[in-house]
Structure formats: structure tokens, C-alpha cells
Tab-separated table of C-alpha atoms and ligand atoms in Angstrom:
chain	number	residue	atom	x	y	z
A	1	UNK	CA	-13.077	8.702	-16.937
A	2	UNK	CA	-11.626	4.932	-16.618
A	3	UNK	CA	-13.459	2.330	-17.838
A	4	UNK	CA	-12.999	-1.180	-19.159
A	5	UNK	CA	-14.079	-2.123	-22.238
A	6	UNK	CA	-13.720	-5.903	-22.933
A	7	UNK	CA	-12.887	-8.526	-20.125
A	8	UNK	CA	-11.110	-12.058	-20.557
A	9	UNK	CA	-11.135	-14.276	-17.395
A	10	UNK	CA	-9.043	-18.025	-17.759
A	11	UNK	CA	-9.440	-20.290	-14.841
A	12	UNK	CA	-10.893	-16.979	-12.500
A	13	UNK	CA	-12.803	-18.492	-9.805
A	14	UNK	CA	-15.488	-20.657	-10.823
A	15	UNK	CA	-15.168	-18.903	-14.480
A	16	UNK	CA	-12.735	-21.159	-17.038
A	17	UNK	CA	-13.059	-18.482	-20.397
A	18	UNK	CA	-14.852	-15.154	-20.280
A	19	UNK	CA	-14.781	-12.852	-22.994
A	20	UNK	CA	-17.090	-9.935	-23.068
A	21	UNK	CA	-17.902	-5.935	-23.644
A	22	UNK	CA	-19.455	-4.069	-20.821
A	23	UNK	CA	-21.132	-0.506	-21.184
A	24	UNK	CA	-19.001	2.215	-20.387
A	25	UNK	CA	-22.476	3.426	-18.311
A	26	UNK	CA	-24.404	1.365	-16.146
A	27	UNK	CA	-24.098	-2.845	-16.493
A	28	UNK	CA	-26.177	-4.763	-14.545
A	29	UNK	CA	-25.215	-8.467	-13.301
A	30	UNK	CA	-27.809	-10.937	-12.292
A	31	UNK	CA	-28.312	-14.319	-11.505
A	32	UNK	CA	-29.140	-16.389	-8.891
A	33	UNK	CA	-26.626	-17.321	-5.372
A	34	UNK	CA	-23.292	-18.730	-6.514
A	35	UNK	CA	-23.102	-18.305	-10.394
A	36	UNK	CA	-20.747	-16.206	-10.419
A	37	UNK	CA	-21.731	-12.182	-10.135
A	38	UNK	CA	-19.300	-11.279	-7.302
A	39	UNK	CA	-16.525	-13.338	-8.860
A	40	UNK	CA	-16.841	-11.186	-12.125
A	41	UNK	CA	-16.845	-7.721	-10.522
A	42	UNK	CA	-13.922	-9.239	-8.337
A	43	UNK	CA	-11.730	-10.110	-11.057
A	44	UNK	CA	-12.167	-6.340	-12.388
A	45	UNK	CA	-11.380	-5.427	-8.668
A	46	UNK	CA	-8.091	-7.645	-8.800
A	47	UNK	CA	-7.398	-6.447	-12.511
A	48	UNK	CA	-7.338	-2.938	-10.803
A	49	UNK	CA	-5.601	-3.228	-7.424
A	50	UNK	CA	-3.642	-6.865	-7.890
A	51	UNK	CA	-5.405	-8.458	-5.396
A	52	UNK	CA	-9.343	-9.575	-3.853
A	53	UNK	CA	-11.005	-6.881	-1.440
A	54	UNK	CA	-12.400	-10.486	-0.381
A	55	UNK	CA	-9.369	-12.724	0.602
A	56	UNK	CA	-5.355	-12.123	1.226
A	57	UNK	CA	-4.726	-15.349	-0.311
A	58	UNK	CA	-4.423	-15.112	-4.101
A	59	UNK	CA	-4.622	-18.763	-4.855
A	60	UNK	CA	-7.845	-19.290	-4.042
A	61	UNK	CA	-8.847	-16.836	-6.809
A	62	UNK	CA	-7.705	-19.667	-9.391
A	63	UNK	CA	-9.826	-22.543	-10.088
A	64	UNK	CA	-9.577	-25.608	-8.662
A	65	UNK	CA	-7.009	-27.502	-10.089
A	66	UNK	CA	-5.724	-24.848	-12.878
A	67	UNK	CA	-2.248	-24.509	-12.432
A	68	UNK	CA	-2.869	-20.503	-13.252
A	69	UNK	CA	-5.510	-17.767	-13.612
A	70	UNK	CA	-5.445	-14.744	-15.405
A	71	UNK	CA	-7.456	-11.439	-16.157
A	72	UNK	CA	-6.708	-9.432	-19.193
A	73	UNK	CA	-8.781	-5.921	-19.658
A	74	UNK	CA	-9.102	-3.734	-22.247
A	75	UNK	CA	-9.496	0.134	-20.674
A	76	UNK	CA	-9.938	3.392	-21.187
A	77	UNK	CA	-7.754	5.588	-19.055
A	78	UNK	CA	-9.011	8.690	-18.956
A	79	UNK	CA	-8.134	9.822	-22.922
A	80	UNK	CA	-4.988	6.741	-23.320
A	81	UNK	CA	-6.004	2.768	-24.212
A	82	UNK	CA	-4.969	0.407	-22.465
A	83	UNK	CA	-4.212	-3.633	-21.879
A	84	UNK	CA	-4.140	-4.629	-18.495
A	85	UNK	CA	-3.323	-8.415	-17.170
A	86	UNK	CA	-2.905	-10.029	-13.998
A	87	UNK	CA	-1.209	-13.976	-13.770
A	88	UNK	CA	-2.083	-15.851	-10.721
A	89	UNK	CA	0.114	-18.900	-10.069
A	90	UNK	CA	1.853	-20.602	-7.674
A	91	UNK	CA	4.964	-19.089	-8.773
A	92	UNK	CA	3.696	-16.043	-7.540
A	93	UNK	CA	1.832	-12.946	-9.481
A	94	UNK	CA	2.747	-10.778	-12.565
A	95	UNK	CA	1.180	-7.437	-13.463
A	96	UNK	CA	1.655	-6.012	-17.260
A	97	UNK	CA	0.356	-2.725	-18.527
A	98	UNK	CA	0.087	-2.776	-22.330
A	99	UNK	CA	2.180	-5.960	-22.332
A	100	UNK	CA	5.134	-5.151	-20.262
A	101	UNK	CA	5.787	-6.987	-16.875
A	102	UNK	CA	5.562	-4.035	-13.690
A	103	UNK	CA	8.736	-5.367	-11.194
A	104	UNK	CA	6.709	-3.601	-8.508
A	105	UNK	CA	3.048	-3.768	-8.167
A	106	UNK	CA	2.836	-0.848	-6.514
A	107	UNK	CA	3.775	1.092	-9.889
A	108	UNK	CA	1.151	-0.501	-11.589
A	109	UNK	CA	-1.246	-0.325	-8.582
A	110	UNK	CA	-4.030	2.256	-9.092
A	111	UNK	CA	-3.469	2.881	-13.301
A	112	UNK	CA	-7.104	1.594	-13.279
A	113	UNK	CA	-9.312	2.886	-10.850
A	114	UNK	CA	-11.879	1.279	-8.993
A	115	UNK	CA	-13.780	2.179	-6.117
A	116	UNK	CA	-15.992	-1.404	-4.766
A	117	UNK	CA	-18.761	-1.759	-2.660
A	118	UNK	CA	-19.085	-5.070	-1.122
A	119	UNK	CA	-20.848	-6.662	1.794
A	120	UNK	CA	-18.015	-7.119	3.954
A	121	UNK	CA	-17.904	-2.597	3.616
A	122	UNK	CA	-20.603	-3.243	6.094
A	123	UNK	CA	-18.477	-3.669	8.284
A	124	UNK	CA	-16.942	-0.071	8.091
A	125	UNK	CA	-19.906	0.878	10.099
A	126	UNK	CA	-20.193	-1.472	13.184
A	127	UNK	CA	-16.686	-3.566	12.690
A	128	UNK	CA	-13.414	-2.916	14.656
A	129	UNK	CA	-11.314	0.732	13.978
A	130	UNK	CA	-9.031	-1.621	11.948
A	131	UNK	CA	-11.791	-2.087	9.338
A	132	UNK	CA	-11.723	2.434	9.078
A	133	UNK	CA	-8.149	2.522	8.695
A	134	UNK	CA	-8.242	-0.131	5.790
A	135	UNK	CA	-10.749	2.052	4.137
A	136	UNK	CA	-8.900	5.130	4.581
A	137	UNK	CA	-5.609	3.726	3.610
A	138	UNK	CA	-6.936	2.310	0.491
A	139	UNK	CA	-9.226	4.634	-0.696
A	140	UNK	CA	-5.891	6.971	-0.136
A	141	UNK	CA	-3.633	5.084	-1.716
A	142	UNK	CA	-4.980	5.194	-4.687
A	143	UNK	CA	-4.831	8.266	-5.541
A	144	UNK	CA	-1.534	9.610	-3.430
A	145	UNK	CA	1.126	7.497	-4.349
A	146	UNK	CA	2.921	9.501	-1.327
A	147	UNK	CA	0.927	8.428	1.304
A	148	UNK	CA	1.436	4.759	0.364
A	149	UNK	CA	5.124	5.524	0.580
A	150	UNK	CA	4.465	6.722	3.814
A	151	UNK	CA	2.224	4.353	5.081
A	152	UNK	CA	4.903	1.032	4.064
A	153	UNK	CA	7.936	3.348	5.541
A	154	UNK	CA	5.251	3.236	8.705
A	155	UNK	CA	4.919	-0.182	8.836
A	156	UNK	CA	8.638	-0.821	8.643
A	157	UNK	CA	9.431	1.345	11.484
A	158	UNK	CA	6.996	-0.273	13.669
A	159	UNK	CA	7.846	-3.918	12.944
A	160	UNK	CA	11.485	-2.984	14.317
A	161	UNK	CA	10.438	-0.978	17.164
A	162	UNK	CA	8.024	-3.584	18.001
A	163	UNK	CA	10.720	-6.262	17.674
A	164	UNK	CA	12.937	-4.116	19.933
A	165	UNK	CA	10.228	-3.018	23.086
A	166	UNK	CA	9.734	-7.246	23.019
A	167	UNK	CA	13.864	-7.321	22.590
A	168	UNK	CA	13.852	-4.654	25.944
A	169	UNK	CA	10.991	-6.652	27.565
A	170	UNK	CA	12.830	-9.886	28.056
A	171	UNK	CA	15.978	-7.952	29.117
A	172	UNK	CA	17.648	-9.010	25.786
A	173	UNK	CA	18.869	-5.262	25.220
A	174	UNK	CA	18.868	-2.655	27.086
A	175	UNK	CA	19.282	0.230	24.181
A	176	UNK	CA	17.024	3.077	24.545
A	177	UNK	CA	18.715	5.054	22.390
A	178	UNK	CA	17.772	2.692	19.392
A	179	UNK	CA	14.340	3.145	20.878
A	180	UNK	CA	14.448	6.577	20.931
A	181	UNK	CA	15.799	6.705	16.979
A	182	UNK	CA	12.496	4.144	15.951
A	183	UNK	CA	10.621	6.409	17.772
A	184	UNK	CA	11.337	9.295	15.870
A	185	UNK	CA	11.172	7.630	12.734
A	186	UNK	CA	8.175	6.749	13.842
A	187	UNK	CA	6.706	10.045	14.323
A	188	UNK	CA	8.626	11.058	11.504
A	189	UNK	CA	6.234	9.071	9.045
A	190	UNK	CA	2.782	8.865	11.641
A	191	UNK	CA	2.825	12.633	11.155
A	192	UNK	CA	2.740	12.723	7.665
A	193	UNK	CA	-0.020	10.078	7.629
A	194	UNK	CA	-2.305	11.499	10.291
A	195	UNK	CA	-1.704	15.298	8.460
A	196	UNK	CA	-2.973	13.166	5.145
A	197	UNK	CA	-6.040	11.531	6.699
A	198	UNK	CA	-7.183	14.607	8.341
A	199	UNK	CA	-7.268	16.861	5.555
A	200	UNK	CA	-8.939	13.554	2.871
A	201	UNK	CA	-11.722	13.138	6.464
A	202	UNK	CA	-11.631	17.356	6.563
A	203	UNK	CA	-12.564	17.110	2.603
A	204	UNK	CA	-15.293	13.970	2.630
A	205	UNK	CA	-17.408	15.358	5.572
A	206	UNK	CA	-19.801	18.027	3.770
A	207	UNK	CA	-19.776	15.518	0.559
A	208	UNK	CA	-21.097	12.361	2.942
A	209	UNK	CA	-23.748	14.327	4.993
A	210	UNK	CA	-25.029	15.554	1.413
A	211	UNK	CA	-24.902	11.977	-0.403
A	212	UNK	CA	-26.166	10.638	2.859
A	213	UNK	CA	-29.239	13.012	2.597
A	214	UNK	CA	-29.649	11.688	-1.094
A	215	UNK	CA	-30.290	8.202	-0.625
A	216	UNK	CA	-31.918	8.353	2.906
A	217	UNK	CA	-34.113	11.445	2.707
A	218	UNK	CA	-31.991	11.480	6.384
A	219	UNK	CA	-30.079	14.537	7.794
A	220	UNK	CA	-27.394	14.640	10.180
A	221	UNK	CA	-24.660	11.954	9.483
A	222	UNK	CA	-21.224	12.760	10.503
A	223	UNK	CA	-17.867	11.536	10.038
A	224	UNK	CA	-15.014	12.117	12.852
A	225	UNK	CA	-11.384	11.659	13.073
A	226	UNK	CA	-10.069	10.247	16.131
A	227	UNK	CA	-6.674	10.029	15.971
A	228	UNK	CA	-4.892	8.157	18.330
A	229	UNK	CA	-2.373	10.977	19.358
A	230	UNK	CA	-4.171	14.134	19.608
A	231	UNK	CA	-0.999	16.834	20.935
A	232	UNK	CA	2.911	16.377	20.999
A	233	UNK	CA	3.758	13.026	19.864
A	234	UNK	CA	6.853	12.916	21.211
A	235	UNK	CA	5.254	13.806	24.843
A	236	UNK	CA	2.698	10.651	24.073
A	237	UNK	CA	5.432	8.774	23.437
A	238	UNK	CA	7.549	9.251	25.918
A	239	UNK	CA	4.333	9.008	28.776
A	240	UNK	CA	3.525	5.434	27.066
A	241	UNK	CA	7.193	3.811	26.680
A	242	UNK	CA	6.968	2.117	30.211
A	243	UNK	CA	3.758	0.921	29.064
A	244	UNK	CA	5.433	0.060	25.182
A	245	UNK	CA	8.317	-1.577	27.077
A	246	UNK	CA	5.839	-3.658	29.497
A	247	UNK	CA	3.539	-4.997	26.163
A	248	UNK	CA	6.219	-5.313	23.914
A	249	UNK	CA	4.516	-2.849	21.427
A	250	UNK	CA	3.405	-0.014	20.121
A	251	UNK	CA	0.602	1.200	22.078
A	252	UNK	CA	-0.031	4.768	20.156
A	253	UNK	CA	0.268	5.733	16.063
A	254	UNK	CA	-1.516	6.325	13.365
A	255	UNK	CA	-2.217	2.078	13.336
A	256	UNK	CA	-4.318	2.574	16.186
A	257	UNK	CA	-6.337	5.810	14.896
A	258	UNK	CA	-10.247	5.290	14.335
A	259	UNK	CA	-12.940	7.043	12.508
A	260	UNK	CA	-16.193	7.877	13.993
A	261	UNK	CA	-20.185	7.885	12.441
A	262	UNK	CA	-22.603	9.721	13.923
A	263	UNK	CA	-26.515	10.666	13.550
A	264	UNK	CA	-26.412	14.050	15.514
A	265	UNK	CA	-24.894	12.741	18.673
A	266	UNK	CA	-25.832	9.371	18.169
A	267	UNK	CA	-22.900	6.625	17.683
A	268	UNK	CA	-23.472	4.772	14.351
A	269	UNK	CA	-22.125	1.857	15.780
A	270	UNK	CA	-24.512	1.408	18.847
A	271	UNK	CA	-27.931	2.667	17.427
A	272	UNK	CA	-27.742	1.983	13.338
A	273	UNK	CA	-30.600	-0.386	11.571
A	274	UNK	CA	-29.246	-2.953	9.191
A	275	UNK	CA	-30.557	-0.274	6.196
A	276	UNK	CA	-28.787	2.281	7.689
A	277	UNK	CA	-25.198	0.331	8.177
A	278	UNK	CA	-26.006	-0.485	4.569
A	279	UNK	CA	-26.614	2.834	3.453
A	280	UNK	CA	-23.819	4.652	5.628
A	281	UNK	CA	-20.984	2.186	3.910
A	282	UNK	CA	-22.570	2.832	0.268
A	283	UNK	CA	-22.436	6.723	1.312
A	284	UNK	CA	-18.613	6.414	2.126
A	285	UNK	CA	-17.764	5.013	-0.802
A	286	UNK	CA	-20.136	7.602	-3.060
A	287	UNK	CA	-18.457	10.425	-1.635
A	288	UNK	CA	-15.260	9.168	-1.982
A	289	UNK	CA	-16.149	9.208	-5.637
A	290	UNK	CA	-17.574	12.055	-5.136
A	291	UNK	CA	-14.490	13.633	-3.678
A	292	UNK	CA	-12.165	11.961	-6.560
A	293	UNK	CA	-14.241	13.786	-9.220
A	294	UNK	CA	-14.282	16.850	-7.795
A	295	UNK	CA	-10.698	17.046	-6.367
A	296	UNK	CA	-8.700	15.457	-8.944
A	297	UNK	CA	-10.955	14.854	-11.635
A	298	UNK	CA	-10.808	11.304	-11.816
A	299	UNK	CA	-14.453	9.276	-12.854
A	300	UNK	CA	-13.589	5.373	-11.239
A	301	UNK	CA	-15.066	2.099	-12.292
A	302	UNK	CA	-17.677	1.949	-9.609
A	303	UNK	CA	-17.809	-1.815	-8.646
A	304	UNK	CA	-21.867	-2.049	-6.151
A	305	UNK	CA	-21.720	-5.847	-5.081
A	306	UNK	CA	-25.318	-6.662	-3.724
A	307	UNK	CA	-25.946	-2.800	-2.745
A	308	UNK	CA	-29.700	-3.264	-2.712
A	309	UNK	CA	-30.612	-6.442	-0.198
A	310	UNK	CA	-32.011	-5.065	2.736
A	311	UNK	CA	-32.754	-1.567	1.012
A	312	UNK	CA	-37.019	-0.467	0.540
A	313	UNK	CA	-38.026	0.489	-2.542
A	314	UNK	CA	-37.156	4.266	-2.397
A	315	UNK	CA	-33.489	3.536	-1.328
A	316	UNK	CA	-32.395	1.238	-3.807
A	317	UNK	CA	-34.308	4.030	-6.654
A	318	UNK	CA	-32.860	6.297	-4.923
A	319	UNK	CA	-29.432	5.071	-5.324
A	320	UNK	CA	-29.819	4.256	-8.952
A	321	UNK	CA	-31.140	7.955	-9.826
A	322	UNK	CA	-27.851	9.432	-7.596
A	323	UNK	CA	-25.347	7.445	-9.755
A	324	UNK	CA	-22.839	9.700	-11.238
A	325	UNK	CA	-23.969	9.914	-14.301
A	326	UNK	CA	-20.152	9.684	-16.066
A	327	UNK	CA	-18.961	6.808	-14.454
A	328	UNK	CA	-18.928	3.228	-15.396
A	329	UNK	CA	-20.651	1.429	-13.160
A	330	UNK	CA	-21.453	-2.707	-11.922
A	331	UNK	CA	-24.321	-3.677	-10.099
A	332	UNK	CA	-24.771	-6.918	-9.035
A	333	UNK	CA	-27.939	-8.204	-7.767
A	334	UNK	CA	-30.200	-12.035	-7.747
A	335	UNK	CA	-33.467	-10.005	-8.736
A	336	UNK	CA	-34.419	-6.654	-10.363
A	337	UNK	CA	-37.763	-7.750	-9.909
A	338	UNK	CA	-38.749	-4.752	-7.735
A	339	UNK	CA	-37.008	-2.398	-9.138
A	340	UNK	CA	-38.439	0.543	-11.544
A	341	UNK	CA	-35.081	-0.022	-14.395
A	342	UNK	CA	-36.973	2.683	-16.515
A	343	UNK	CA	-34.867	5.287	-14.434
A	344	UNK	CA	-32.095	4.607	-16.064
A	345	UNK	CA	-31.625	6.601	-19.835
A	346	UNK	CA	-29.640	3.162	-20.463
A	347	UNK	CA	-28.108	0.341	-19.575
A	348	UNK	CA	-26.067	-3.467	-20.469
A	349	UNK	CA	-27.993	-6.545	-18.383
A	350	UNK	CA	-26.034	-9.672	-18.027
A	351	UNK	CA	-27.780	-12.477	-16.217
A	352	UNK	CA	-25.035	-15.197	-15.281
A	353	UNK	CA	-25.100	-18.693	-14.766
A	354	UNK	CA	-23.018	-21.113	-13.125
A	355	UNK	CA	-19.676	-19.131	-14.337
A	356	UNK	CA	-21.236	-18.329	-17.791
A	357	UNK	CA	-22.724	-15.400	-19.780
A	358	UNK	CA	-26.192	-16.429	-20.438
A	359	UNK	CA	-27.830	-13.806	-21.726
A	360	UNK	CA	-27.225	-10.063	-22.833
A	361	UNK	CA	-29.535	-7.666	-23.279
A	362	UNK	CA	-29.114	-3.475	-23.719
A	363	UNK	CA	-31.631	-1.144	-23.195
A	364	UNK	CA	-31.239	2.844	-24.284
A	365	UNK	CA	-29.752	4.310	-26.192
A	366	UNK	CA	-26.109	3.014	-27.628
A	367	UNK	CA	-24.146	5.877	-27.137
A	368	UNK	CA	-22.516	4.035	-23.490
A	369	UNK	CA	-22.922	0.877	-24.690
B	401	LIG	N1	-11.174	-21.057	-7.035
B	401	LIG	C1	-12.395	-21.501	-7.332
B	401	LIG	N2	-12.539	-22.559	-8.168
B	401	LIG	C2	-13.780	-23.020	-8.480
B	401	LIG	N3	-14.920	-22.496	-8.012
B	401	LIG	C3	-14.819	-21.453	-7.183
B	401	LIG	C4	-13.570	-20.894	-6.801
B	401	LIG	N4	-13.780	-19.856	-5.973
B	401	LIG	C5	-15.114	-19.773	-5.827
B	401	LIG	N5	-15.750	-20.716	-6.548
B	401	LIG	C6	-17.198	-20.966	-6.620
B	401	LIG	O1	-17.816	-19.879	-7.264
B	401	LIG	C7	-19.126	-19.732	-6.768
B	401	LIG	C8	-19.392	-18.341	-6.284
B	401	LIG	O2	-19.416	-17.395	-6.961
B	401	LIG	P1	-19.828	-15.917	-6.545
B	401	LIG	O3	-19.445	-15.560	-5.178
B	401	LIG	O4	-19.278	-15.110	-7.643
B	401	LIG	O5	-21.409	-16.041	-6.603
B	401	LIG	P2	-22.538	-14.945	-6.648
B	401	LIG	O6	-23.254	-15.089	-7.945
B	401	LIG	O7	-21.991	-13.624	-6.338
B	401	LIG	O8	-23.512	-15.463	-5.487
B	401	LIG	P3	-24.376	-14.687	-4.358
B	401	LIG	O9	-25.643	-14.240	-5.023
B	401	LIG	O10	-24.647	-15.755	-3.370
B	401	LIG	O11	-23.566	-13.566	-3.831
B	401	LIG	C9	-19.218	-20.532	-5.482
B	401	LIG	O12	-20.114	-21.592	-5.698
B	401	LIG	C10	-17.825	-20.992	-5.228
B	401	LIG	O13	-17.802	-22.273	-4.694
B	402	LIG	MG1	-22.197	-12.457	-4.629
């Protein structure tokens, strides 16, 4: 089981010092809109992964007018301690695991896991296929190193045989042999990264109809894989490169594969009510923890950003009596008002205010706290 202990923030958001100890079961965060709630569980997020599920841009994570921010946690990994920091600056970012500096983030990427749930997930449901394959290729990444590897070698490949189809469509070259060496490359690495995402979609589908059923009392929802090249890549290639040539890009891969969600025969994405996108994109992510646990072993933080607006009564219970019960989890929400807490054995409350700690209160018994 990872889970962090003690959390510093310094010039993190609207936050200028943090220091506190969270439960290593359930915490909840309240407070009203803007104090500071999402920030928090964010800078646990970046601590984790290096940078915001919210934002690319890593300067806007320090405060206005701080020259630098930084996040220091102290975790349990599974049965090792550990201290982990991020530095934002304009210089750039550092990473250090128990005080040394990580050259490559993507070494020190995934030491803490963290699995977040967060408004724009809601996306996953009705949002473009790009918003699927982020979900897939994170949710991946952490825990296969490989497929990472992969996916960057990908992503290389298909920068420089885009670069070339828009070097053949203005007649600059006329090299299709180089085109036909970036295409194998290309299905080269596409092949290991569809054979990946079939076999993690292949191993989520029986957990998410059963989660799914959990929290909705609903049967029935399924998750597809649509890859974008279905037979003999190189045939699909080779059909599509007047097409490639024509566009100046890649027009087939594993960058244009989708996911589908469906209620029987229904598409998610046409027919689903604003509880139901909610509840579909908090079932994804609960079976992906789900699927950790079971697969590898591995208990994540579990980081639930606003997971009950929009949800009736027997939802959001319903969610808070499905929580696995080892994990560390984060809840953020502005009111608990209608929400029966006594379902939980125990739990750490934190109600927030304007980027400060203002009260904390623990309920149950002190064993996770
Ligand atoms: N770099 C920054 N420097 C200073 N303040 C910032 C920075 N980034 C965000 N903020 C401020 O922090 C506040 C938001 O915090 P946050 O999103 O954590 O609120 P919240 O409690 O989750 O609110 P809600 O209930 O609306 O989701 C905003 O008012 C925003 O303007
Ligand atoms: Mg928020």
C-alpha cells in the first residue's frame, strides 16, 4: 500500500506553507469554492507524477510572484519510507527521492502511486478519443515502465514520418524508401502498444461492469477497444500512404485508436445523463484500482476531486461504502451536509480556507489515522 504521511507545500498554488499528517484511510477535504481543496490533492498528484492532471504548464502551479514552489512528502511505499520533493521554477523542475536529484523524471515517475479523479475525467465519457488514449496511456504507464518506452519511441517515429509525408507533399523529397523504414518502425512500436492496451481493456472489462453495478444498482456497461488498425498493418499502411502523402500525416496508429462505452447497445456518448457520465468516469478509475490490486498488488493513493456533485443520495453512499477498504484515500467536497459519514469505521476531516488548514477533526478509531 502507498500512502503519504505528512505533506509540506511552499508557494503551491494559492497555498504559501502547508505542513500536515493525513490518515493513511479515508481524509476528507472541505471548504467552500476556491480555498484551496483541489489545489491540495493536486500538489499530491504532481508530488506523484511531476506534473498537474489540470494544466501542461508548470508555472502556473507556483504562486504568483514566488520565484519557486515546492512539494515535499513523506510516504510509505509499500513496506520502504520515503521523502519525495518536487521544485518548480523557472529554471525548470527537479525531482528527488529520499534527497537525491532523478536526471530523468521518468525514473522517478510512478515511485508513488496515485490514481485521481477529477472533473475534467468527465470528459473520458463524452470528450474526443484523444481524452481515452490519455487515460489509457497514463493509467498504463504507471505501472509498465515498458509501455512508456514504447509509447515515447512511438511518438518519435511519428514526428519524423510526419515531417517526411509533409517533406514528400511539397515535392521536397521524393524518398519512399525512408518512408517505408518510418513505417516499419512505426509498426514496429504501434504493435507493441495496441498488444498492451488490448490485453490492460481485455483485463478491466469484467472489473468495470461489476464496480459499475456497485455504485449504480445498473447492469450492462461495457468497455470496447477500437483500434484504429484492426488486420495487417503493413496492408493499412500501404492502402493509406497516398492518402498519408496527400495530408502530410499519419492517418492510422495506435494515436488514432479509441475506446468505446456502452449500456447494452447503447453508445455512452450519445444517450448518458450527467450522473451517469459522472459515475462511468469514477467506475474507470475504480477498476483500474481495482485491476492494480488484484494484478500486481499495488493499493494507490486514491485522489476523488468533487466525485459527489451531481450524484443522489444512494450514489455518493454508495461510493463511500465501495471504497477499497486498504487504500488511502482524498475526497474533496464544499458540503458533507447530506451525506450519512457514519458509514465510514473512520476517518481525518480537514475543512480549508482560503489556502489554510482551518480545522482538523478525526473520527474512529486511530489505528489509520
Ligand atoms: N499560482 C497561483 N497563485 C495564487 N493563487 C492561485 C494560483 N493558482 C490558483 N490560485 C487560486 O487558488 C484558488 C483555487 O483553488 P482550488 O481550485 O484549489 O479551489 P477549490 O477549493 O478546489 O474550489 P472549488 O470548490 O471551486 O473546486 C483560486 O481562487 C485560484 O485563483
Ligand atoms: Mg476544486
Amino acid at each position: 500500500m502507498h500512502n503519504i504521511k505528512r505533506l509540506q507545500l511552499k508557494n503551491y498554488r494559492l497555498y504559501d506553507t502547508l505542513d500536515t499528517e493525513f490518515s493513511a484511510g479515508i481524509n476528507l477535504i472541505t471548504g467552500q469554492n476556491a480555498q484551496g481543496k483541489t489545489s491540495l490533492i493536486e500538489a499530491i498528484y504532481v508530488l506523484a507524477l511531476s506534473k498537474s492532471h489540470k494544466t501542461p504548464l508548470d508555472h502556473v502551479l507556483i504562486r504568483e510572484d514566488q520565484p519557486f514552489a515546492k512539494i515535499t512528502g513523506e510516504a510509505n511505499l509499500d513496506t520502504k519510507r520515503a521523502t519525495l520533493e518536487i521544485i518548480l521554477s523557472k529554471q525548470g523542475k527537479k525531482a528527488k527521492f529520499n534527497h537525491v536529484e532523478y536526471k530523468r523524471l521518468s525514473d522517478y515517475i510512478g515511485s508513488m502511486k496515485v490514481v485521481m479523479f477529477a472533473p475534467e475525467d468527465l470528459n473520458l465519457v463524452k470528450g474526443s478519443p484523444a481524452e481515452r488514449r490519455r487515460f489509457l496511456d497514463l493509467e498504463m504507464g504507471q505501472v509498465n515502465r515498458m509501455y512508456l518506452h514504447h509509447l515515447g519511441q512511438y511518438r518519435k517515429v511519428l514526428k519524423e514520418r510526419n515531417e517526411h509525408l509533409k517533406a514528400l507533399q511539397k515535392k521536397k523529397s521524393d524518398d519512399h524508401v525512408l518512408l517505408d523504414v518510418l513505417t516499419e518502425q512505426l509498426i514496429h512500436y504501434g504493435t507493441k502498444i495496441v498488444r498492451a492496451r488490448r490485453s490492460f481493456i481485455e483485463a478491466l472489462q469484467p472489473i468495470i461492469s461489476r464496480v459499475y453495478k456497485t455504485l449504480s444498482g445498473e447492469n450492462n456497461l461495457s468497455l470496447t477497444y477500437d483500434p484504429s488498425i484492426e488486420a495487417d498493418p503493413y496492408k493499412a499502411y500501404q492502402a493509406k500512404k497516398s492518402l498519408d502523402i496527400l495530408t502530410g500525416t499519419t492517418n492510422l496508429g495506435p494515436h488514432r485508436d479509441d475506446c468505446g462505452l456502452y449500456f447494452g447497445s447503447q453508445d455512452l456518448k450519445k444517450v448518458a445523463s450527467q450522473g451517469q457520465v459522472r459515475t462511468v468516469a469514477l467506475t474507470l478509475k475504480l477498476a483500474v484500482i481495482a485491476l492494480l490490486e488484484e494484478t500486481k498488488n499495488i493499493a494507490p493513493i486514491i485522489l476523488l476531486d468533487d466525485v459527489f456533485s451531481e450524484l443522489d443520495k444512494t450514489r455518493k453512499e454508495n461510493i463511500l461504502k465501495n471504497l477499497p477498504k486498504e487504500a488511502q484515500i482524498f475526497i474533496t467536497a464544499t458540503s458533507l451536509e447530506h451525506i450519512n459519514l457514519n458509514i465510514l469505521d473512520n476517518y481525518k476531516l480537514f475543512h480549508i480556507k482560503n489556502g489554510k488548514i482551518e480545522g482538523v477533526e478525526t473520527h474512529g478509531s486511530t489505528s489509520k489515522l
